[in-house]
Amino acid sequence: MPSLRPSRLLLRSCRCLLLALGALAAAAPAWGQLGLPGVPQLPGGLGGQLPSRLEDGGLRSRLRERVLDMTELPRQVASLDQLRLATIRDLLARHPAQLEADPRGFPIVRREILAWSPSAAGLAAATAAGLDVASRQDMPEVGQTLVVLRVPDGVATAAALDALRAADPEGVYDFNHVYTGAEGGAGAAPASGAGAATGGAVGGTAGDVRIGLVDSGVDARHEVFADARIVRWGCDGAAVPAPHGTAVAALMVGKSARFSGAAPGARLFAADIYCDQPAGGSASRIVQALAWLAREQVGVINISLVGPANRTLGSTVAALVARGHLLVAAVGNDGPNAPPLYPASYPGVVGVSAVDPKRRPLPEAARGPQVMFAAPGSQMAAAAIGSPPYKMVRGTSFAAPLVAALLAPELPAPAPSQAARALATLSAGAVAAGDGTGRGVVGENLRVPPSSFR
């Protein structure tokens, strides 16, 4: 066999490198979206370090984008599906005392069932089955009551749920599903010194624009929030900063000499539903956070979280949509053939996908009728906890906050007619980009490229 020339050897080596990087790049977005506890961040997702030299970072970024373009979608989608299953199994294995799996394999809070304004008959059936009322919260803003029922030992959670649904067919009962997407949500240690800050407003910049955020904690000590006003909810008033919540918040309201979010100066109402707890991100916490935002009359709310359909969460979302809120949610990074994820797929929710600088949907982004808009979601920077203070982010989680920030000035408070006008206004300015982008691409000028940190 004739020997290969040096140039052909180099070409073959490069192809091998591309394939290796392709495997990492295909997996990276799912890690960044899921943000499951203790999972190491691969290049390309949340946590991709910005280079000190533009040339190095530009080459790496272009190489990752090129690799994703070259990767066959069926193989990539299979990897994403397997990755989600693996990370969920890891989450369940490391927190068996707090979490278990529902019959479909989705993580739920162990031995908890959610009841949405249960009837007297439903509560009687729960008592007869040995279930205890763990908590009850009235939500006058949406005219409902959230009841958390505790399943006794020796009774399977799924069996108890089936019995309740049979005894009260008109009731709304479901598992307390755990939703992912917040980097470092449950079980991840916060940055050094995190938690030293207290709840309440941070900074003093006033503004008429109000935006809601349901995510993990925000590091308000970061320089991009120096002049921001942040109103906190959750964690008993303590601050528990996390990378995902900090990055998403910065993309909405952050501002520094090197960085600008989509709506700097807007007032951010940030609900931390994780609080560094194993059962963080539960449906019950999301529902409570949404009730708080409804009480505060926040018109536009960003939710960069993904998970299964849940009757209690779906009922809450429907109630807020009916009140005239705009809920903006990431559609997820499980690939174009993945089943719909929620809350983005609920009726009335503004589902957001992510595109690259050429307006191409990211290969890992979900597709389907739940996509209403697309926004920048790669080759962009956001605030990070620790050093360096800015990192590259990628995924639909980071496209959604841009859309939320664009809608917020048009909807200062919930109102159905004004919400419709806000969507119509944004749609009118969207750039048609074909399949996978819904009504079109918006916010292209809001991408902060790595070159800003040269």
Short mmCIF file of C-alpha atoms in Angstrom, two decimals:
data_model
loop_
_atom_site.label_atom_id
_atom_site.label_comp_id
_atom_site.label_asym_id
_atom_site.label_seq_id
_atom_site.Cartn_x
_atom_site.Cartn_y
_atom_site.Cartn_z
CA MET A 1 0.00 0.00 0.00
CA PRO A 2 1.51 3.38 -0.94
CA SER A 3 2.44 5.69 1.90
CA LEU A 4 0.30 8.75 2.51
CA ARG A 5 1.73 12.16 1.76
CA PRO A 6 2.16 14.55 4.72
CA SER A 7 -0.71 16.72 3.43
CA ARG A 8 -3.06 13.73 3.32
CA LEU A 9 -1.96 12.68 6.79
CA LEU A 10 -2.76 16.17 8.05
CA LEU A 11 -6.16 16.08 6.35
CA ARG A 12 -6.96 12.73 7.91
CA SER A 13 -5.88 14.00 11.35
CA CYS A 14 -8.07 17.06 10.96
CA ARG A 15 -11.04 14.89 10.04
CA CYS A 16 -10.50 12.79 13.15
CA LEU A 17 -10.33 15.93 15.26
CA LEU A 18 -13.54 17.22 13.68
CA LEU A 19 -15.33 13.99 14.49
CA ALA A 20 -14.13 14.08 18.09
CA LEU A 21 -15.14 17.69 18.51
CA GLY A 22 -18.44 16.94 16.82
CA ALA A 23 -19.32 14.43 19.52
CA LEU A 24 -18.57 17.01 22.18
CA ALA A 25 -20.37 19.79 20.36
CA ALA A 26 -23.46 17.67 19.83
CA ALA A 27 -23.59 16.80 23.51
CA ALA A 28 -22.73 20.24 24.83
CA PRO A 29 -26.03 22.03 24.20
CA ALA A 30 -28.01 19.42 26.08
CA TRP A 31 -25.79 19.80 29.14
CA GLY A 32 -26.17 23.55 28.96
CA GLN A 33 -29.95 23.29 28.69
CA LEU A 34 -30.45 20.64 31.34
CA GLY A 35 -28.12 22.13 33.92
CA LEU A 36 -28.45 19.02 36.06
CA PRO A 37 -26.59 18.91 39.38
CA GLY A 38 -22.93 18.09 39.31
CA VAL A 39 -22.77 17.48 35.58
CA PRO A 40 -19.54 18.84 34.06
CA GLN A 41 -19.98 21.46 31.35
CA LEU A 42 -18.70 20.54 27.92
CA PRO A 43 -17.50 23.18 25.44
CA GLY A 44 -20.24 25.12 23.70
CA GLY A 45 -22.89 25.11 26.40
CA LEU A 46 -23.12 27.39 29.40
CA GLY A 47 -19.62 27.66 30.78
CA GLY A 48 -17.62 27.89 27.58
CA GLN A 49 -14.78 30.18 28.67
CA LEU A 50 -14.21 33.29 26.61
CA PRO A 51 -10.63 33.36 25.32
CA SER A 52 -8.20 36.09 26.24
CA ARG A 53 -7.35 36.38 22.54
CA LEU A 54 -10.04 36.85 19.92
CA GLU A 55 -8.22 34.73 17.36
CA ASP A 56 -8.24 31.61 19.56
CA GLY A 57 -11.89 31.94 20.53
CA GLY A 58 -13.01 32.78 17.01
CA LEU A 59 -11.32 29.68 15.65
CA ARG A 60 -12.82 27.42 18.30
CA SER A 61 -16.28 28.92 17.85
CA ARG A 62 -16.17 28.62 14.07
CA LEU A 63 -14.87 25.06 14.33
CA ARG A 64 -17.71 24.05 16.67
CA GLU A 65 -20.29 25.64 14.38
CA ARG A 66 -18.78 23.94 11.34
CA VAL A 67 -18.72 20.57 13.10
CA LEU A 68 -22.40 20.90 14.00
CA ASP A 69 -23.22 21.73 10.40
CA MET A 70 -21.36 18.62 9.20
CA THR A 71 -22.84 16.24 11.77
CA GLU A 72 -25.67 14.03 10.54
CA LEU A 73 -28.84 15.06 12.35
CA PRO A 74 -30.19 11.54 13.04
CA ARG A 75 -26.99 10.55 14.80
CA GLN A 76 -26.90 13.83 16.72
CA VAL A 77 -30.52 13.55 17.83
CA ALA A 78 -29.90 10.04 19.08
CA SER A 79 -26.99 11.33 21.15
CA LEU A 80 -29.13 14.09 22.63
CA ASP A 81 -31.90 11.66 23.55
CA GLN A 82 -29.41 9.32 25.19
CA LEU A 83 -27.77 12.21 26.98
CA ARG A 84 -31.05 13.38 28.52
CA LEU A 85 -31.83 9.88 29.71
CA ALA A 86 -28.36 9.50 31.17
CA THR A 87 -28.46 12.80 33.01
CA ILE A 88 -31.92 12.10 34.43
CA ARG A 89 -30.74 8.70 35.64
CA ASP A 90 -27.76 10.37 37.26
CA LEU A 91 -29.99 12.93 38.96
CA LEU A 92 -32.27 10.23 40.36
CA ALA A 93 -29.36 8.06 41.47
CA ARG A 94 -27.72 10.83 43.47
CA HIS A 95 -30.87 12.05 45.22
CA PRO A 96 -32.92 8.92 45.96
CA ALA A 97 -34.25 10.31 49.23
CA GLN A 98 -35.79 13.34 47.52
CA LEU A 99 -36.56 12.18 43.98
CA GLU A 100 -38.05 9.24 42.10
CA ALA A 101 -39.18 8.56 38.55
CA ASP A 102 -42.73 8.67 37.22
CA PRO A 103 -43.92 5.79 34.97
CA ARG A 104 -42.43 7.56 31.93
CA GLY A 105 -39.05 8.04 33.61
CA PHE A 106 -39.31 11.77 34.32
CA PRO A 107 -38.00 12.92 37.72
CA ILE A 108 -40.57 13.82 40.37
CA VAL A 109 -40.44 14.82 44.01
CA ARG A 110 -40.67 11.59 45.99
CA ARG A 111 -44.09 10.79 47.44
CA GLU A 112 -45.71 14.08 46.47
CA ILE A 113 -48.89 14.68 44.47
CA LEU A 114 -50.16 18.08 43.40
CA ALA A 115 -53.86 18.90 43.63
CA TRP A 116 -55.21 22.00 41.86
CA SER A 117 -58.17 23.37 43.84
CA PRO A 118 -59.31 19.88 44.91
CA SER A 119 -62.97 19.30 45.70
CA ALA A 120 -64.21 18.12 49.08
CA ALA A 121 -64.69 14.68 47.56
CA GLY A 122 -61.14 14.67 46.27
CA LEU A 123 -59.67 15.63 49.64
CA ALA A 124 -61.84 13.01 51.34
CA ALA A 125 -60.55 10.39 48.93
CA ALA A 126 -56.98 11.49 49.66
CA THR A 127 -57.56 11.21 53.40
CA ALA A 128 -59.15 7.79 53.01
CA ALA A 129 -56.09 6.63 51.10
CA GLY A 130 -53.82 7.79 53.91
CA LEU A 131 -52.46 10.88 52.15
CA ASP A 132 -51.61 13.91 54.25
CA VAL A 133 -51.87 17.56 53.23
CA ALA A 134 -48.24 18.70 53.24
CA SER A 135 -49.03 22.29 52.26
CA ARG A 136 -51.86 24.46 50.99
CA GLN A 137 -51.48 27.79 49.24
CA ASP A 138 -54.33 30.00 48.12
CA MET A 139 -53.66 31.86 44.88
CA PRO A 140 -56.33 34.55 44.55
CA GLU A 141 -54.52 36.02 41.54
CA VAL A 142 -55.58 33.02 39.47
CA GLY A 143 -58.56 31.99 41.58
CA GLN A 144 -57.12 28.63 42.57
CA THR A 145 -55.55 26.76 45.47
CA LEU A 146 -52.43 24.57 45.27
CA VAL A 147 -52.42 21.59 47.62
CA VAL A 148 -49.40 19.32 48.02
CA LEU A 149 -50.33 15.83 49.22
CA ARG A 150 -47.86 13.49 50.89
CA VAL A 151 -48.09 9.79 49.94
CA PRO A 152 -47.57 7.42 52.90
CA ASP A 153 -44.80 4.84 53.04
CA GLY A 154 -45.72 1.55 51.47
CA VAL A 155 -47.90 3.15 48.80
CA ALA A 156 -46.50 3.79 45.33
CA THR A 157 -46.85 7.41 44.23
CA ALA A 158 -48.21 6.38 40.83
CA ALA A 159 -50.82 4.11 42.44
CA ALA A 160 -51.94 6.88 44.77
CA LEU A 161 -52.28 9.27 41.82
CA ASP A 162 -54.35 6.75 39.86
CA ALA A 163 -56.65 6.26 42.85
CA LEU A 164 -57.18 9.99 43.28
CA ARG A 165 -57.99 10.50 39.61
CA ALA A 166 -60.48 7.61 39.73
CA ALA A 167 -62.16 8.96 42.88
CA ASP A 168 -62.35 12.54 41.56
CA PRO A 169 -62.37 12.44 37.74
CA GLU A 170 -63.10 16.17 37.51
CA GLY A 171 -60.13 17.09 39.70
CA VAL A 172 -56.68 18.14 38.56
CA TYR A 173 -54.02 15.86 40.08
CA ASP A 174 -50.48 15.13 38.94
CA PHE A 175 -46.97 14.29 40.05
CA ASN A 176 -44.72 17.04 41.32
CA HIS A 177 -42.42 16.91 38.28
CA VAL A 178 -38.93 18.39 38.43
CA TYR A 179 -38.01 20.71 35.56
CA THR A 180 -34.47 21.22 34.36
CA GLY A 181 -32.63 23.89 32.49
CA ALA A 182 -31.21 25.99 35.32
CA GLU A 183 -27.46 25.51 35.45
CA GLY A 184 -26.33 24.40 38.88
CA GLY A 185 -29.92 24.20 40.12
CA ALA A 186 -30.16 21.40 42.63
CA GLY A 187 -27.17 20.11 44.49
CA ALA A 188 -24.53 22.34 42.91
CA ALA A 189 -22.40 24.45 45.18
CA PRO A 190 -22.79 28.20 44.65
CA ALA A 191 -19.81 30.41 43.99
CA SER A 192 -17.67 31.36 46.96
CA GLY A 193 -19.53 33.79 49.15
CA ALA A 194 -22.86 33.20 47.46
CA GLY A 195 -25.76 33.68 49.79
CA ALA A 196 -24.19 36.62 51.57
CA ALA A 197 -26.57 39.02 49.89
CA THR A 198 -30.11 39.44 51.12
CA GLY A 199 -33.42 39.49 49.31
CA GLY A 200 -35.20 42.55 48.06
CA ALA A 201 -34.29 45.17 45.50
CA VAL A 202 -30.70 45.52 44.32
CA GLY A 203 -29.41 48.71 42.77
CA GLY A 204 -31.47 51.80 42.16
CA THR A 205 -32.12 52.34 38.48
CA ALA A 206 -35.81 53.04 38.03
CA GLY A 207 -37.74 52.16 34.93
CA ASP A 208 -41.22 51.47 33.71
CA VAL A 209 -40.24 48.20 32.02
CA ARG A 210 -40.80 45.11 34.18
CA ILE A 211 -39.69 41.58 33.31
CA GLY A 212 -40.26 38.34 35.20
CA LEU A 213 -37.78 35.47 35.46
CA VAL A 214 -38.39 31.93 36.70
CA ASP A 215 -35.01 30.24 36.90
CA SER A 216 -32.14 29.64 39.30
CA GLY A 217 -30.58 32.42 41.38
CA VAL A 218 -29.01 35.61 40.02
CA ASP A 219 -25.61 36.87 41.16
CA ALA A 220 -26.57 40.52 41.66
CA ARG A 221 -22.97 41.36 42.63
CA HIS A 222 -21.83 40.92 39.04
CA GLU A 223 -20.80 44.15 37.34
CA VAL A 224 -23.60 43.91 34.77
CA PHE A 225 -26.14 44.37 37.56
CA ALA A 226 -24.48 47.36 39.21
CA ASP A 227 -27.30 49.69 38.17
CA ALA A 228 -30.05 47.09 37.93
CA ARG A 229 -33.10 46.77 40.12
CA ILE A 230 -33.77 43.15 41.00
CA VAL A 231 -36.67 42.03 43.16
CA ARG A 232 -36.15 38.51 44.50
CA TRP A 233 -38.51 35.69 45.39
CA GLY A 234 -37.70 32.30 46.88
CA CYS A 235 -35.08 30.71 49.14
CA ASP A 236 -36.61 32.37 52.23
CA GLY A 237 -35.13 35.70 51.17
CA ALA A 238 -31.57 34.44 50.78
CA ALA A 239 -29.56 34.87 47.56
CA VAL A 240 -28.27 31.62 46.06
CA PRO A 241 -26.61 32.64 42.77
CA ALA A 242 -26.26 30.08 40.00
CA PRO A 243 -24.65 30.28 36.55
CA HIS A 244 -27.78 29.71 34.45
CA GLY A 245 -29.98 32.27 36.20
CA THR A 246 -27.16 34.80 36.18
CA ALA A 247 -26.55 34.39 32.44
CA VAL A 248 -30.24 34.59 31.54
CA ALA A 249 -30.81 37.65 33.74
CA ALA A 250 -27.80 39.40 32.20
CA LEU A 251 -29.13 38.81 28.71
CA MET A 252 -32.28 40.63 29.76
CA VAL A 253 -31.23 43.52 32.03
CA GLY A 254 -27.42 43.45 32.30
CA LYS A 255 -25.22 46.41 31.40
CA SER A 256 -21.50 47.09 31.69
CA ALA A 257 -18.77 48.74 29.67
CA ARG A 258 -18.28 45.47 27.74
CA PHE A 259 -21.77 44.02 27.73
CA SER A 260 -25.38 45.02 27.24
CA GLY A 261 -28.51 42.97 27.68
CA ALA A 262 -31.67 43.45 25.65
CA ALA A 263 -33.41 45.77 28.14
CA PRO A 264 -30.86 47.38 30.49
CA GLY A 265 -32.57 49.47 33.13
CA ALA A 266 -35.68 47.30 33.23
CA ARG A 267 -36.85 46.10 36.62
CA LEU A 268 -36.31 42.35 36.99
CA PHE A 269 -38.60 40.22 39.16
CA ALA A 270 -36.47 37.10 39.65
CA ALA A 271 -37.89 33.93 41.18
CA ASP A 272 -35.33 31.33 42.27
CA ILE A 273 -37.08 27.95 42.19
CA TYR A 274 -33.93 25.90 42.84
CA CYS A 275 -32.24 27.36 45.95
CA ASP A 276 -29.47 24.74 45.72
CA GLN A 277 -31.92 22.00 46.76
CA PRO A 278 -32.16 18.43 45.37
CA ALA A 279 -35.86 18.89 44.64
CA GLY A 280 -35.39 22.36 43.18
CA GLY A 281 -37.20 23.15 39.97
CA SER A 282 -40.37 21.30 40.95
CA ALA A 283 -43.72 22.05 39.36
CA SER A 284 -45.03 23.26 42.72
CA ARG A 285 -42.24 25.85 42.94
CA ILE A 286 -42.85 27.04 39.38
CA VAL A 287 -46.56 27.41 40.12
CA GLN A 288 -45.84 29.40 43.28
CA ALA A 289 -43.37 31.62 41.41
CA LEU A 290 -45.92 32.30 38.67
CA ALA A 291 -48.52 33.18 41.29
CA TRP A 292 -46.08 35.69 42.80
CA LEU A 293 -45.41 37.27 39.41
CA ALA A 294 -49.15 37.47 38.77
CA ARG A 295 -49.57 39.20 42.12
CA GLU A 296 -46.83 41.66 41.17
CA GLN A 297 -48.62 42.35 37.87
CA VAL A 298 -45.57 41.48 35.76
CA GLY A 299 -46.70 41.25 32.15
CA VAL A 300 -43.86 39.28 30.51
CA ILE A 301 -42.24 36.28 32.20
CA ASN A 302 -39.26 34.27 30.91
CA ILE A 303 -39.02 30.54 31.71
CA SER A 304 -35.91 28.87 30.25
CA LEU A 305 -36.86 25.47 31.71
CA VAL A 306 -37.94 22.21 30.11
CA GLY A 307 -39.82 19.13 31.23
CA PRO A 308 -42.93 17.01 30.68
CA ALA A 309 -46.54 18.10 30.50
CA ASN A 310 -48.01 18.52 33.97
CA ARG A 311 -51.70 19.15 34.69
CA THR A 312 -51.09 21.54 37.57
CA LEU A 313 -48.48 23.55 35.71
CA GLY A 314 -50.62 23.55 32.58
CA SER A 315 -53.61 24.87 34.52
CA THR A 316 -51.49 27.64 36.00
CA VAL A 317 -50.08 28.62 32.62
CA ALA A 318 -53.59 28.72 31.14
CA ALA A 319 -54.76 30.96 33.98
CA LEU A 320 -51.92 33.44 33.43
CA VAL A 321 -52.41 33.48 29.67
CA ALA A 322 -56.09 34.23 30.22
CA ARG A 323 -55.14 37.14 32.48
CA GLY A 324 -53.04 38.62 29.67
CA HIS A 325 -49.52 37.62 30.67
CA LEU A 326 -46.99 36.65 28.02
CA LEU A 327 -45.03 33.60 29.11
CA VAL A 328 -41.85 33.19 27.06
CA ALA A 329 -40.19 29.77 27.21
CA ALA A 330 -37.27 27.96 25.60
CA VAL A 331 -38.36 25.07 23.37
CA GLY A 332 -35.42 22.91 24.41
CA ASN A 333 -32.27 21.38 22.95
CA ASP A 334 -33.24 17.73 22.49
CA GLY A 335 -33.13 17.88 18.71
CA PRO A 336 -35.61 18.55 15.89
CA ASN A 337 -37.39 15.19 16.24
CA ALA A 338 -37.74 15.24 20.02
CA PRO A 339 -41.20 15.18 21.64
CA PRO A 340 -42.56 18.59 22.70
CA LEU A 341 -41.23 19.95 25.97
CA TYR A 342 -43.08 22.16 28.42
CA PRO A 343 -43.98 24.86 29.35
CA ALA A 344 -43.04 26.07 25.84
CA SER A 345 -45.56 23.72 24.21
CA TYR A 346 -48.61 24.84 26.20
CA PRO A 347 -51.19 26.86 24.22
CA GLY A 348 -50.56 30.59 24.37
CA VAL A 349 -46.92 30.32 25.47
CA VAL A 350 -44.32 32.12 23.34
CA GLY A 351 -41.99 29.27 22.42
CA VAL A 352 -38.49 30.38 21.40
CA SER A 353 -35.87 28.54 19.37
CA ALA A 354 -32.26 29.57 18.76
CA VAL A 355 -30.36 30.45 15.58
CA ASP A 356 -26.74 31.03 14.65
CA PRO A 357 -25.45 34.28 13.08
CA LYS A 358 -26.58 33.03 9.66
CA ARG A 359 -30.19 32.63 10.87
CA ARG A 360 -29.96 28.86 10.80
CA PRO A 361 -31.72 27.01 13.63
CA LEU A 362 -29.24 25.28 15.90
CA PRO A 363 -29.15 21.57 15.01
CA GLU A 364 -30.04 20.66 18.59
CA ALA A 365 -33.00 23.06 18.84
CA ALA A 366 -36.51 21.60 18.99
CA ARG A 367 -38.82 22.02 16.01
CA GLY A 368 -42.57 22.13 15.71
CA PRO A 369 -45.64 24.37 16.06
CA GLN A 370 -44.55 25.39 19.57
CA VAL A 371 -41.84 27.60 18.03
CA MET A 372 -43.25 31.12 17.73
CA PHE A 373 -39.98 33.04 17.32
CA ALA A 374 -36.26 32.41 17.04
CA ALA A 375 -33.46 34.55 18.44
CA PRO A 376 -29.66 34.43 18.70
CA GLY A 377 -28.48 31.40 20.63
CA SER A 378 -24.86 30.76 19.71
CA GLN A 379 -21.52 32.56 19.33
CA MET A 380 -22.57 34.95 22.08
CA ALA A 381 -21.44 35.92 25.55
CA ALA A 382 -23.26 36.31 28.85
CA ALA A 383 -22.38 37.02 32.47
CA ALA A 384 -20.76 34.25 34.50
CA ILE A 385 -20.10 33.65 38.18
CA GLY A 386 -16.46 33.85 39.20
CA SER A 387 -13.56 34.23 36.81
CA PRO A 388 -13.72 34.98 33.96
CA PRO A 389 -16.80 37.17 34.47
CA TYR A 390 -18.15 36.44 30.97
CA LYS A 391 -18.53 33.13 29.16
CA MET A 392 -19.90 31.87 25.88
CA VAL A 393 -23.41 30.41 25.99
CA ARG A 394 -25.37 28.34 23.53
CA GLY A 395 -28.90 27.00 23.34
CA THR A 396 -32.55 27.95 23.40
CA SER A 397 -32.28 28.89 27.08
CA PHE A 398 -30.36 31.98 26.04
CA ALA A 399 -32.52 32.92 23.07
CA ALA A 400 -35.74 33.08 25.10
CA PRO A 401 -34.68 35.96 27.41
CA LEU A 402 -33.94 38.14 24.38
CA VAL A 403 -37.50 37.67 23.13
CA ALA A 404 -38.91 38.31 26.61
CA ALA A 405 -36.95 41.56 26.86
CA LEU A 406 -38.21 42.69 23.46
CA LEU A 407 -41.82 42.06 24.47
CA ALA A 408 -41.63 43.58 27.95
CA PRO A 409 -41.80 47.29 26.95
CA GLU A 410 -45.01 46.55 25.04
CA LEU A 411 -46.72 44.88 28.01
CA PRO A 412 -46.03 46.72 31.29
CA ALA A 413 -48.86 44.83 33.01
CA PRO A 414 -50.99 41.83 32.05
CA ALA A 415 -53.78 42.64 29.59
CA PRO A 416 -55.08 40.24 26.92
CA SER A 417 -55.60 42.82 24.17
CA GLN A 418 -52.27 44.50 24.79
CA ALA A 419 -50.51 41.13 24.88
CA ALA A 420 -51.90 40.37 21.44
CA ARG A 421 -50.70 43.74 20.15
CA ALA A 422 -47.23 43.15 21.62
CA LEU A 423 -46.97 39.84 19.74
CA ALA A 424 -48.23 41.45 16.55
CA THR A 425 -45.64 44.22 16.83
CA LEU A 426 -42.80 41.77 17.35
CA SER A 427 -44.06 39.58 14.50
CA ALA A 428 -44.12 42.55 12.15
CA GLY A 429 -40.41 43.12 12.72
CA ALA A 430 -39.38 39.46 12.56
CA VAL A 431 -37.17 38.30 9.68
CA ALA A 432 -38.49 35.24 7.89
CA ALA A 433 -35.87 32.49 7.98
CA GLY A 434 -37.67 29.30 7.05
CA ASP A 435 -38.47 26.11 8.89
CA GLY A 436 -37.76 25.99 12.60
CA THR A 437 -37.99 29.74 13.25
CA GLY A 438 -41.76 30.21 13.62
CA ARG A 439 -42.84 33.73 12.73
CA GLY A 440 -39.20 34.67 12.15
CA VAL A 441 -35.94 35.73 13.76
CA VAL A 442 -35.86 38.67 16.16
CA GLY A 443 -33.21 40.39 18.23
CA GLU A 444 -30.29 39.80 15.89
CA ASN A 445 -28.63 43.02 17.06
CA LEU A 446 -28.73 41.80 20.67
CA ARG A 447 -26.05 39.13 20.30
CA VAL A 448 -22.90 40.14 22.20
CA PRO A 449 -20.13 38.41 20.20
CA PRO A 450 -16.84 37.19 21.68
CA SER A 451 -15.06 39.97 19.77
CA SER A 452 -16.50 42.42 22.32
CA PHE A 453 -14.00 41.04 24.84
CA ARG A 454 -10.91 41.32 22.68
#
